[in-house]
XYZ file of C-alpha atoms in Angstrom:
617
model
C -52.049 -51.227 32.129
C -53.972 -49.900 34.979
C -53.254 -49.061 38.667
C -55.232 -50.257 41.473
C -55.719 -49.933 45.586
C -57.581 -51.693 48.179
C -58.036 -52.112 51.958
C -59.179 -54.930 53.287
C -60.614 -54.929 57.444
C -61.552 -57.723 59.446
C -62.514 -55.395 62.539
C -66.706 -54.468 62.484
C -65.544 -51.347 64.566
C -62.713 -50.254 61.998
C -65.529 -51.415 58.522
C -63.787 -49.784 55.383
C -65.515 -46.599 53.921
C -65.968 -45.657 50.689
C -64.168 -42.296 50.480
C -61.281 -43.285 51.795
C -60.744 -46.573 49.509
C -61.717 -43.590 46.616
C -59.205 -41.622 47.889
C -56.602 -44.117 47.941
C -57.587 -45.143 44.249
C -57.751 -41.655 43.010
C -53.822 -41.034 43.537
C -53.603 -43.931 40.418
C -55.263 -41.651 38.030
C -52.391 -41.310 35.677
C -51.976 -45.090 35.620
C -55.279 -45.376 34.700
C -56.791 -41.994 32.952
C -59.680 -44.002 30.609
C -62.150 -45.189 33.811
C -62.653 -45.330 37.546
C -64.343 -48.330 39.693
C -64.680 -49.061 43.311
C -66.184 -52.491 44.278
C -66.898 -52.730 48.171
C -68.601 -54.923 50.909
C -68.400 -54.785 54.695
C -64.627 -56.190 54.810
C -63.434 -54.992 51.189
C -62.824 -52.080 49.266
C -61.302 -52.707 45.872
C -60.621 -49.913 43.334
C -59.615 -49.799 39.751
C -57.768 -46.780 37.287
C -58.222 -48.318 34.177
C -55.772 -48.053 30.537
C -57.992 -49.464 27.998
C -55.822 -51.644 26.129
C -57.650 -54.970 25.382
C -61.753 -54.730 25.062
C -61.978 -51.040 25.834
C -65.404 -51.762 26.061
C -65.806 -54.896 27.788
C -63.297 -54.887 29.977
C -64.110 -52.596 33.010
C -63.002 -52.787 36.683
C -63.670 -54.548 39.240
C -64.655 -57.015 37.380
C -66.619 -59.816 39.039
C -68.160 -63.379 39.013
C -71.763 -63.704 40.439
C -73.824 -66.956 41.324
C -77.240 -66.441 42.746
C -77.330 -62.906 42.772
C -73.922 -63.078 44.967
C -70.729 -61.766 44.477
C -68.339 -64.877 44.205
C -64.825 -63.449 43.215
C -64.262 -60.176 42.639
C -60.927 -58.539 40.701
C -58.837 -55.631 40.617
C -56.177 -56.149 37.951
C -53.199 -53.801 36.162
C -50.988 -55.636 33.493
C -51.583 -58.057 30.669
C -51.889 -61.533 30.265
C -50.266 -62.467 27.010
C -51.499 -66.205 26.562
C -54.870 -65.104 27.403
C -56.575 -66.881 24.494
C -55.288 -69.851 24.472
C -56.292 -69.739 28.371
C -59.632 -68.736 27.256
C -60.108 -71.513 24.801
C -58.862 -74.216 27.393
C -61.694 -73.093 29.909
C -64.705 -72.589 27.304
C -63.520 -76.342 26.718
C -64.628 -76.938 30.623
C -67.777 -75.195 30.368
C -66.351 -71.696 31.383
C -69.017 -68.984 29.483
C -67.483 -65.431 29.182
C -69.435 -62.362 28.437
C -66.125 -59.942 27.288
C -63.286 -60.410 25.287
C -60.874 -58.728 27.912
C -57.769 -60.984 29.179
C -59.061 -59.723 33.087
C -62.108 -62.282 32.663
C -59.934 -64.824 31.616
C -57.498 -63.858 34.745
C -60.602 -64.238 37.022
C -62.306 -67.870 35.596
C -58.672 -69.599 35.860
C -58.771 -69.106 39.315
C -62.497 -70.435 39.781
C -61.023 -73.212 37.669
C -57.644 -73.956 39.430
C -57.822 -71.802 42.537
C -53.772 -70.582 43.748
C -52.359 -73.050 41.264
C -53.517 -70.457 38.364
C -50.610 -68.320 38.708
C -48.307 -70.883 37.618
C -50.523 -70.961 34.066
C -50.283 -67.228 33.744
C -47.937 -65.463 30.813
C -47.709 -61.951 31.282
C -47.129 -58.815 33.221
C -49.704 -58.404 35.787
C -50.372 -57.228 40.042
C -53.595 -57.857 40.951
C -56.799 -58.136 44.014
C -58.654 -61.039 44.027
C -61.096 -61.087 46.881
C -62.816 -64.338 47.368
C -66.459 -63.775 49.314
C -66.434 -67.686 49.623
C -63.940 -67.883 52.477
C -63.346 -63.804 53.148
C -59.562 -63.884 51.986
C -57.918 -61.511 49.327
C -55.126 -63.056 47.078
C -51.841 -60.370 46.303
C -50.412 -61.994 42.925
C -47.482 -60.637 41.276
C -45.828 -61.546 37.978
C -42.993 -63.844 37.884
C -40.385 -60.918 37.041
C -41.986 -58.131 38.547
C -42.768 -56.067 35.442
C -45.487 -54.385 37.470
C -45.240 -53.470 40.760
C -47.408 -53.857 43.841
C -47.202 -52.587 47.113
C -48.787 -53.842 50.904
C -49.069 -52.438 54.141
C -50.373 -54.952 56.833
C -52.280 -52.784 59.390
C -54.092 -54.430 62.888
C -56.907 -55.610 61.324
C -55.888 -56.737 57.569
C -54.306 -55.152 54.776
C -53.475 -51.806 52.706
C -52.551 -52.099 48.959
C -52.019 -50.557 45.862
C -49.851 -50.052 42.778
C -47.549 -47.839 44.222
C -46.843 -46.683 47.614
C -48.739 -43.209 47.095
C -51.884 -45.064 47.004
C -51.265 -46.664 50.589
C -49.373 -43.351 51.978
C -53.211 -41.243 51.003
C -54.773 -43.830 53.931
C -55.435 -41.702 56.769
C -53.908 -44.826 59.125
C -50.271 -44.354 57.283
C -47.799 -41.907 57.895
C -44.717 -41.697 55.670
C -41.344 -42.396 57.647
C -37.966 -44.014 56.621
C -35.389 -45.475 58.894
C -31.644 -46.050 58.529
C -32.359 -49.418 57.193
C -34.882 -47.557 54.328
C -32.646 -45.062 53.878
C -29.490 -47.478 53.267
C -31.999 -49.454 50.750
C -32.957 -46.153 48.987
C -29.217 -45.742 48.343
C -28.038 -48.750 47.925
C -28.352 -48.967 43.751
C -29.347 -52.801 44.665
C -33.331 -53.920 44.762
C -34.321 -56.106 47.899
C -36.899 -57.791 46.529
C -39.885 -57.270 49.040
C -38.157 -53.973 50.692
C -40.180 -50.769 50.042
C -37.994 -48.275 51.886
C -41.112 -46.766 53.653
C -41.559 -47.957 57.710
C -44.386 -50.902 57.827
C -44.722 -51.171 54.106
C -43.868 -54.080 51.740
C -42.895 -55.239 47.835
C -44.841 -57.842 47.174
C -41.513 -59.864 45.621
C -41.425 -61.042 41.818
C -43.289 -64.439 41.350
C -44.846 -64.301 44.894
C -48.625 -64.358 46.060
C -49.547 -62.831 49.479
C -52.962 -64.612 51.278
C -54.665 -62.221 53.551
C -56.842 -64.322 55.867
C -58.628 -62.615 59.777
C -55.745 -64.553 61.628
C -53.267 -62.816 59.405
C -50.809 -62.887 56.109
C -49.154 -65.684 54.195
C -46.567 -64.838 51.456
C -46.240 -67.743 49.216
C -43.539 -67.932 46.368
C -45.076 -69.619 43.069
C -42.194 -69.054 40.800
C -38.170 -68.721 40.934
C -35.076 -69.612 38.670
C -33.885 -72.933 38.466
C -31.107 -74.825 37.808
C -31.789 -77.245 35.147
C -28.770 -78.930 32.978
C -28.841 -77.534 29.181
C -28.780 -80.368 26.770
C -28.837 -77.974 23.306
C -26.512 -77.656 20.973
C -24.889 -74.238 20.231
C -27.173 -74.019 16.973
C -30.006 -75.713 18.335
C -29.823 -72.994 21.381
C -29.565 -70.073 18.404
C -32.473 -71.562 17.134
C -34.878 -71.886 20.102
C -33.930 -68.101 20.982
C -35.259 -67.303 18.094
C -38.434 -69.501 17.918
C -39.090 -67.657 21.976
C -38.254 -64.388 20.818
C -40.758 -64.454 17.613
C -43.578 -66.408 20.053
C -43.281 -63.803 22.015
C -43.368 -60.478 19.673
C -46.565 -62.141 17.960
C -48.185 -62.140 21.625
C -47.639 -58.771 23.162
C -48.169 -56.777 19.725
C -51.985 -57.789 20.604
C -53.842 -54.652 21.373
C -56.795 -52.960 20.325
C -55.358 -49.328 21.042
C -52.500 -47.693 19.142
C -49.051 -49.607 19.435
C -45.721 -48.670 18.572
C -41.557 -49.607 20.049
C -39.036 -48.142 21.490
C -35.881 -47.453 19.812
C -32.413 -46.608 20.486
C -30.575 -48.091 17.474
C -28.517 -50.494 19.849
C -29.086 -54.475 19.271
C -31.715 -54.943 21.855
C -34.507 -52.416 20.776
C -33.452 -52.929 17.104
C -34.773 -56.209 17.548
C -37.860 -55.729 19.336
C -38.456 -53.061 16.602
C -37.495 -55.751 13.429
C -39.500 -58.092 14.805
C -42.543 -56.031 15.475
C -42.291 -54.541 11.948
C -41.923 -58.272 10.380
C -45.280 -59.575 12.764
C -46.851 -56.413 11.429
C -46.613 -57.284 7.915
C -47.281 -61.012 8.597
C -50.741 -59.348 9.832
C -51.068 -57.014 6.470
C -51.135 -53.798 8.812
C -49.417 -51.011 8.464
C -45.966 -49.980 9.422
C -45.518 -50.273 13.313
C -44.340 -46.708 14.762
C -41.169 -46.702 16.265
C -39.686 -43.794 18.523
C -36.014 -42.679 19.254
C -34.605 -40.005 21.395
C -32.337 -37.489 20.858
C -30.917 -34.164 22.586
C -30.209 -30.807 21.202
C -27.270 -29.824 20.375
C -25.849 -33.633 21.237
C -24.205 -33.835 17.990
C -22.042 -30.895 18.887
C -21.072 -31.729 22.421
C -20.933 -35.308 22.081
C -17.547 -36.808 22.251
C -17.218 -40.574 22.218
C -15.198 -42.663 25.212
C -14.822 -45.778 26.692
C -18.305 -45.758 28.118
C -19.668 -44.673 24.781
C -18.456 -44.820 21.357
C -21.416 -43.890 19.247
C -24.650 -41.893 19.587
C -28.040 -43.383 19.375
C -29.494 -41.352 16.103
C -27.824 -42.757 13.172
C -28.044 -46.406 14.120
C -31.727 -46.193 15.157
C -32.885 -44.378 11.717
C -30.931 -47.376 9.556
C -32.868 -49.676 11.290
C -35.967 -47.806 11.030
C -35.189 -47.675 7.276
C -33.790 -51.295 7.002
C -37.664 -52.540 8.223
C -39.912 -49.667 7.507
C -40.786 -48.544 10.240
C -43.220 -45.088 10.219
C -40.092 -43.649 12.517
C -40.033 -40.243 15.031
C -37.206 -38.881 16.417
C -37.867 -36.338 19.700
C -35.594 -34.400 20.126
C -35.407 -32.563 23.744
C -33.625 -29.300 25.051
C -31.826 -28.844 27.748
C -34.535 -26.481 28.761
C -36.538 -29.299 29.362
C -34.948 -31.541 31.041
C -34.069 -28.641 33.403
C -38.145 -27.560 33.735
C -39.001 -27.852 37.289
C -42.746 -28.785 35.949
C -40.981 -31.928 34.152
C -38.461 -33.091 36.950
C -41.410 -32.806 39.684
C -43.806 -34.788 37.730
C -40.631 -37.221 37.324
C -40.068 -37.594 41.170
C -44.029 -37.183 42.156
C -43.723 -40.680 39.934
C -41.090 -42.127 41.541
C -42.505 -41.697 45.286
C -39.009 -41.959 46.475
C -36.021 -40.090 45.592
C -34.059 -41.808 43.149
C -30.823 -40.378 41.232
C -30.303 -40.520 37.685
C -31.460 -37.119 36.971
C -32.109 -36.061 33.714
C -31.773 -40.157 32.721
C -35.479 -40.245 34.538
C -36.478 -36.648 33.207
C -35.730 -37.910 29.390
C -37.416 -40.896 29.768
C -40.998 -39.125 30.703
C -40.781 -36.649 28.418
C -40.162 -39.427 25.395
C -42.831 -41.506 27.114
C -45.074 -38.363 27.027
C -44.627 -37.513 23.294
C -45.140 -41.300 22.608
C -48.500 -41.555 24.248
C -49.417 -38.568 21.695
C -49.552 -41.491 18.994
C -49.729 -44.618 21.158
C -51.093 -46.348 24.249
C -48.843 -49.068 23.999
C -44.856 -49.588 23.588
C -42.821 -52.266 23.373
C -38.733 -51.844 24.617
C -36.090 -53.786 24.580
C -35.128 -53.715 28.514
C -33.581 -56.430 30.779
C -32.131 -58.489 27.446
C -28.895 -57.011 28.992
C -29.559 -58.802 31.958
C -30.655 -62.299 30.636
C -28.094 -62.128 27.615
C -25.046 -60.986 29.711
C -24.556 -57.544 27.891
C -23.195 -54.611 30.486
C -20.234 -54.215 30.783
C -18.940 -55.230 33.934
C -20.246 -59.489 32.625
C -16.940 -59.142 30.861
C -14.561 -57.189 33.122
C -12.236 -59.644 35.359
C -12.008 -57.576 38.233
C -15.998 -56.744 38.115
C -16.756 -60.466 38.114
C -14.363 -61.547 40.966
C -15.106 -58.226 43.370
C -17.149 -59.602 46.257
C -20.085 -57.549 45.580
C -22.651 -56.549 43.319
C -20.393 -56.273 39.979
C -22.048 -53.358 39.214
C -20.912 -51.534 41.981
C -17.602 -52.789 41.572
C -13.951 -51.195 40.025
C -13.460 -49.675 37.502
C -17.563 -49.220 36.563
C -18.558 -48.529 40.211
C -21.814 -46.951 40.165
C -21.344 -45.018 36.939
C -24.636 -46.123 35.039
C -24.857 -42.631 33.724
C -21.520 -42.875 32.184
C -18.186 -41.606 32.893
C -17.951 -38.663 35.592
C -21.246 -39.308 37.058
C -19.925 -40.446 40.266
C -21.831 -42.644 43.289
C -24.882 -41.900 44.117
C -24.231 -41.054 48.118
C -20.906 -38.587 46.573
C -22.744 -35.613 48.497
C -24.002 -37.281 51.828
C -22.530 -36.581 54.572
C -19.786 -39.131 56.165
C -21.038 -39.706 59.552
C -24.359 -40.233 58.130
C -23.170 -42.836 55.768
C -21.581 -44.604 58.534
C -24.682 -44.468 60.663
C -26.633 -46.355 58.462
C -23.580 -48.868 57.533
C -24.416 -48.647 53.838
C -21.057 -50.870 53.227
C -22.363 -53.505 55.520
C -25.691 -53.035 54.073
C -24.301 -53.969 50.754
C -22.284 -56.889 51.880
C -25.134 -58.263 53.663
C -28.021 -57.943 50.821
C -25.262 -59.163 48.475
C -24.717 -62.641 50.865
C -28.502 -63.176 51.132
C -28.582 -63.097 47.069
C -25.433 -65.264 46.257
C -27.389 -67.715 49.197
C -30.320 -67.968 46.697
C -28.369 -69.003 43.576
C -29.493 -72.464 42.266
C -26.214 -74.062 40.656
C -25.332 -77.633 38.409
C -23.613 -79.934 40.029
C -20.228 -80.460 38.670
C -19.975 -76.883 36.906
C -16.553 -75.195 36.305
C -16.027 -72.537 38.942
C -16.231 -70.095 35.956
C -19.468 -71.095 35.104
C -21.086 -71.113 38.717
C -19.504 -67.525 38.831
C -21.387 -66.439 35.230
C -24.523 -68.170 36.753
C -24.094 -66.147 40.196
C -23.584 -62.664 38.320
C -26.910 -63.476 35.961
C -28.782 -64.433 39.326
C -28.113 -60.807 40.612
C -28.923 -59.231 37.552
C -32.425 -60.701 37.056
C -33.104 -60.804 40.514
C -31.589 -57.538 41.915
C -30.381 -54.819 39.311
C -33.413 -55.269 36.352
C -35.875 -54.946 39.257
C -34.393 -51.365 39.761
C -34.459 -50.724 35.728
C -37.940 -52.065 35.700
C -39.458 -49.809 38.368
C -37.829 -46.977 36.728
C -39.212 -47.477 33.475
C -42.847 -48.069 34.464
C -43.133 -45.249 36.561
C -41.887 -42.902 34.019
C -44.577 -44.598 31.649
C -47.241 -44.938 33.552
C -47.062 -41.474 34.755
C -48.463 -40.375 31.666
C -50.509 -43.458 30.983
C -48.482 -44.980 28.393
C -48.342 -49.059 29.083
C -44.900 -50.323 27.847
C -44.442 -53.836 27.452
C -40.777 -55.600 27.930
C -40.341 -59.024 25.679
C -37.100 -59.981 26.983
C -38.572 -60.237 30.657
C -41.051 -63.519 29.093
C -40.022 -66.049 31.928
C -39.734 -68.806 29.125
C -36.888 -66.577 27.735
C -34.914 -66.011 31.000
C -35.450 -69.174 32.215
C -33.933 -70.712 28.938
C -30.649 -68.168 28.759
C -30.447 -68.668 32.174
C -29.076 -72.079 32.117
C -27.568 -71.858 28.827
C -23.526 -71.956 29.877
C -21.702 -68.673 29.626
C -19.319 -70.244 26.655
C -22.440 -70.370 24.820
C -23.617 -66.665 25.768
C -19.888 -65.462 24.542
C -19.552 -68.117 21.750
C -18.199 -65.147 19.702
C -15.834 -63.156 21.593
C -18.661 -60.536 22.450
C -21.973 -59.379 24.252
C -24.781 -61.048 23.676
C -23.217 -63.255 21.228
C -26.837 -65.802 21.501
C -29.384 -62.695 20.845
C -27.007 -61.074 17.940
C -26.591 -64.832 16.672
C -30.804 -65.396 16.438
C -31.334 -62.147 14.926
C -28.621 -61.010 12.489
C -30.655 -61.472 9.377
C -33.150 -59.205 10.582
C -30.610 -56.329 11.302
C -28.663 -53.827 9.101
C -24.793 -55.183 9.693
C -23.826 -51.577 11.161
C -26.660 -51.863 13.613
C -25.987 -55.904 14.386
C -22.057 -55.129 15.258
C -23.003 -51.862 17.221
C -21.295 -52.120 20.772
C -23.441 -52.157 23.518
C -23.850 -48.501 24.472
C -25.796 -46.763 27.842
C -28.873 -45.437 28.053
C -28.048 -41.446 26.344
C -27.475 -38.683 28.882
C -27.133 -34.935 27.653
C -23.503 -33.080 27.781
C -24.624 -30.435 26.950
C -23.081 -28.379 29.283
C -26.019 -25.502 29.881
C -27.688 -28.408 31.479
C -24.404 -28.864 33.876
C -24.628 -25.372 34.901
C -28.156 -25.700 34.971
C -27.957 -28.514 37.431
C -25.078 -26.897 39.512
C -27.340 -23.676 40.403
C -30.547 -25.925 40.974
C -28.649 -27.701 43.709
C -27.464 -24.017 44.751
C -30.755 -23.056 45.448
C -32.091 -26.244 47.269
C -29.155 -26.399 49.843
C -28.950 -22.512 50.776
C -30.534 -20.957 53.691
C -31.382 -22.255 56.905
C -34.757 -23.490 55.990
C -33.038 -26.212 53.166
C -34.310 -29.135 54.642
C -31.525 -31.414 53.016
C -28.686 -29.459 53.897
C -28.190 -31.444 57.002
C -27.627 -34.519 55.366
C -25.184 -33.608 53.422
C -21.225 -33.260 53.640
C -19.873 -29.703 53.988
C -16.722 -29.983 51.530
C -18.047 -32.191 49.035
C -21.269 -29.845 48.462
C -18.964 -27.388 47.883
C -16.866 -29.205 45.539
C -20.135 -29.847 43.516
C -21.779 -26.030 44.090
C -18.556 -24.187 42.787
C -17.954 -21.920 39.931
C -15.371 -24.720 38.520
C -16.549 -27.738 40.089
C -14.989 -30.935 40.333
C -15.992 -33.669 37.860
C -17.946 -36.566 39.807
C -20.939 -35.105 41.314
C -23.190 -35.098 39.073
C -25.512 -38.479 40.227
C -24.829 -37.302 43.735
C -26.088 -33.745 43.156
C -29.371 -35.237 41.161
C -30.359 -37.197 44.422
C -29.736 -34.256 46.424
C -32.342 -32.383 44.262
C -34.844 -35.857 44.509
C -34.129 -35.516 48.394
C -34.871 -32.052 48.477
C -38.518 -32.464 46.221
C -39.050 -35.105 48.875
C -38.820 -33.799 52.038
C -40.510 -30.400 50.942
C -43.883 -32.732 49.548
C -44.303 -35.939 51.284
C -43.429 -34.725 55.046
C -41.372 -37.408 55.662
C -40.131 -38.390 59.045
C -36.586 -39.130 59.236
C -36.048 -41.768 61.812
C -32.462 -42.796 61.960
């Protein structure tokens, strides 16, 4: 997967130096633990972390194309580019010679071939640096969903880049600060695509390329949903799902290192995992790996509600069973996700505070036993989002609140289930109101509903369905995205997401919601395509959340954690927060609905302790 940095200075009296652009590239390390590269001219620095996943030999970085004895193009790429052979093949045909086997060559002769139109041939995950000595300008390129991040600062005299913002933050030039605006994104619980929370720093957006030129930079956008009119038939549409969906599983299980899936046991990951299994055979290899998680004690103190019915175990060892899979299940104590060690490493990851607690802490731990056995994972996020499958797609009041849905009565902002309360529960009031966060929300959810491409002549019902998928694969799967690759690639584990194939979303897209509900249910198209691949308990599962423990030693756990961090006059949070509702959440029998609120608290406190943030709101 990789991470990379870069600087980029048109200024002879600023040049870029070597141990700086090394010292940016070095806080990528656990992106990229198999290699290190720096490539660098008078204007240039571009360096590399390298995951060896495809030609571990071959495929090192920077990577670049000489004529003459001259540097030409030179590349700094993270991600994968899944139609890479069939690329490959197309530009031997045009006299293209390539001395590796790695998709990054491939990456690097399609745009000596087609030059900024190359993107828009590109299947994959990918952020990469392409600095072009022929007219001194470095191409930003992001992937159409934004799978993999990528990060810019523009600075006086050019650019500062990297894979996440730590890498730009270790220039000497940057200082970390946030304003109200940041802080009301940070928040929020809604992704503005291009907003990085930190002052005079950027997202490169999903599906965007950013020029950077000595007069300045250009940010071009080479990809977006459309509204096209869907001509299929119900059966035909079942079909093609499945015809994408098995295209797609036979390209990303390519890999030369170790590869495995995710799996929960709910309809999503169960496929991902069938399918894998079935392409495995097809190949005559041996039984994919799949791996589930699990908590101590969970069978104990789990009792089933509205938000969940069933626990992940059962369903995801019948399906391991139903296709063979060579299946783990790790199990984690409350112990760990309570390990300071473990829930640092978690928000060192994250670079910003973020609040789902031990949802986050889980998810690097399983990540970190998975890389154990594999370098590679595939998981079944964002089908939620381009089948229609939370909750609140289905809800009447969620659909016709005028906001995000998923902030909306009666879900609100309980992702974590039922209890877990807003995010900002703990903040203080005047605070709140200081940075507007209502009027934050209303106005990031305007500019998105502004964006939505509609049919002409569709039923207010379906420009509705479109308008709530827009949001989802534009806004909310952004935030699920980011979430899940920093937890991987903090321990250098690359995990690849088949649902987010743009062919996919942009088909399911504009398939009509009748057709998405055919059945009555969630995800009625993706059960439909794959039911004869499933077990029937694991094919009618209802959708179910991502697991969080009750166990409730990690409750009281989390209670005196958020004790410690917000006594004594040197608590650097305290002053943020609101007096009463801190003590609601701190006491010996505390209200119910503070537990998100008091897991940001703890993210704010780790944050203002290590990065030396300035506040400036």
């Amino acid at each position: 997967m990789c991470g990379i940095a870069g600087w980029v200075s048109y200024d002879p009296a600023r040049p870029v130096t070597a141990d700086t652009a090394n010292a940016m590239t070095h806080t990528m390390a656990c992106r990229g633990p198999d290699a290190h590269g720096l490539w660098r001219d008078d204007r240039v620095a571009l360096g590399h972390r390298r995951l060896a996943v495809i030609d571990p030999d071959g495929g090192k970085q920077p990577m670049t194309f000489e004529q003459s004895g001259r540097t030409v193009v030179a590349l700094t790429y993270s991600g994968e580019v899944f139609n890479f052979r069939e690329l490959r093949a197309e530009l031997e045909g045009r006299g293209h010679a390539f001395r590796t086997s790695s998709d990054t060559e491939v990456v690097l002769h399609a745009y000596l071939e087609w030059g900024k139109d190359f993107t828009e041939r590109l299947n994959g995950m990918y952020a990469f640096a392409l600095w072009d000595a022929r007219t001194q300008e470095l191409l930003l390129v992001r992937d159409r969903m934004g799978i993999k991040p990528l990060y810019y600062h523009p600075t006086p005299d050019g650019v500062l880049f990297g894979s996440e913002p730590k890498a730009i933050l270790a220039h000497p030039a940057v200082r970390p600060a946030i304003d109200a605006e940041g802080l009301a994104e940070l928040v929020a619980f809604t992704k503005t695509p291009g907003h990085a929370v930190y002052k005079g720093m950027y997202e490169l957006p999903p599906g965007h390329t950013l020029r950077v030129k000595h007069t300045g930079v250009r940010l071009r956008r080479y990809w977006a949903l459309e509204a096209r009119d869907h001509t299929d038939d119900l059966d035909t549409t079942i079909a093609r799902v499945r015809e994408l969906l098995e295209d797609i599983i036979a390209r990303q299980m390519i890999a030369d290192v170790p590869l495995g899936t995710l799996l929960s046991g709910g309809l999503d990951s169960s496929v991902i995992t069938a399918l894998g299994a079935r392409q495995r055979a097809a190949e005559g290899g041996a039984p994919v790996q799949s791996f589930a998680l699990d908590f101590a004690r969970h069978a104990e103190n789990f009792t089933a509600d509205d938000w969940r019915g069933t626990r992940d175990t059962p369903y995801a060892e019948a399906l391991a069973r139903h296709v063979g899979s060579d299946h783990r299940v790790i199990t984690l104590p409350s112990s760990a996700l309570l390990d300071t060690a473990a829930r640092e490493a978690v928000m060192r990851a994250r670079d910003l505070p973020f609040d789902l607690g031990d949802g986050d802490t889980s998810l690097y731990l399983l990540f970190k036993a998975v890389r154990e056995q594999c370098t590679v994972a595939l998981s079944g996020e964002s089908a939620d989002e381009v089948f229609g499958g939370y909750r609140w797609f289905h809800h009447p009041d969620s659909v016709a609140a005028d906001t995000f849905p998923w902030l909306a009565p009666p879900f609100g902002t309980g992702i974590s289930g039922p209890g877990s309360g807003p995010g900002e529960s703990l903040l203080d009031r005047g605070l709140l109101q200081k940075i507007d966060l209502q009027g934050y929300r209303a106005d990031r959810y305007r500019e998105a509903l502004a964006e939505v491409p509609h049919v002409p002549g569709a039923s207010p019902q379906e420009r509705r369905m479109r308008e709530i998928g827009y949001l989802h694969l534009t806004r909310f799967v952004q935030w699920m995205l980011d979430r899940k690759d920093r937890a991987s690639m903090a321990v250098g584990l690359e995990v690849r997401v088949p649902f987010c194939d743009h062919r996919l979303v942009e088909y399911v897209f504009n398939t009509p919601w009748a057709m998405k509900t055919f059945d009555g249910r969630e995800k009625s198209l993706l059960r439909a395509a794959t039911r004869d691949l499933l077990p029937g308990l694991v094919a009618d599962r209802v959708k179910a959340p991502y697991p969080t423990t009750r166990d409730p030693f990690y409750l009281d756990g989390l209670r005196a954690a958020l004790k410690r961090a917000t006594e004594g006059p040197d608590s650097l949070v305290r002053p943020l927060l609101d007096g009463p509702s801190l003590a609601a959440a701190t006491a010996d029998d505390p209200r119910p609905g503070y537990r998100t609120g008091s897991e940001l608290v703890l993210a704010l406190d780790f944050w203002l302790r290590t990065q030396e943030v300035s506040l400036e709101f």
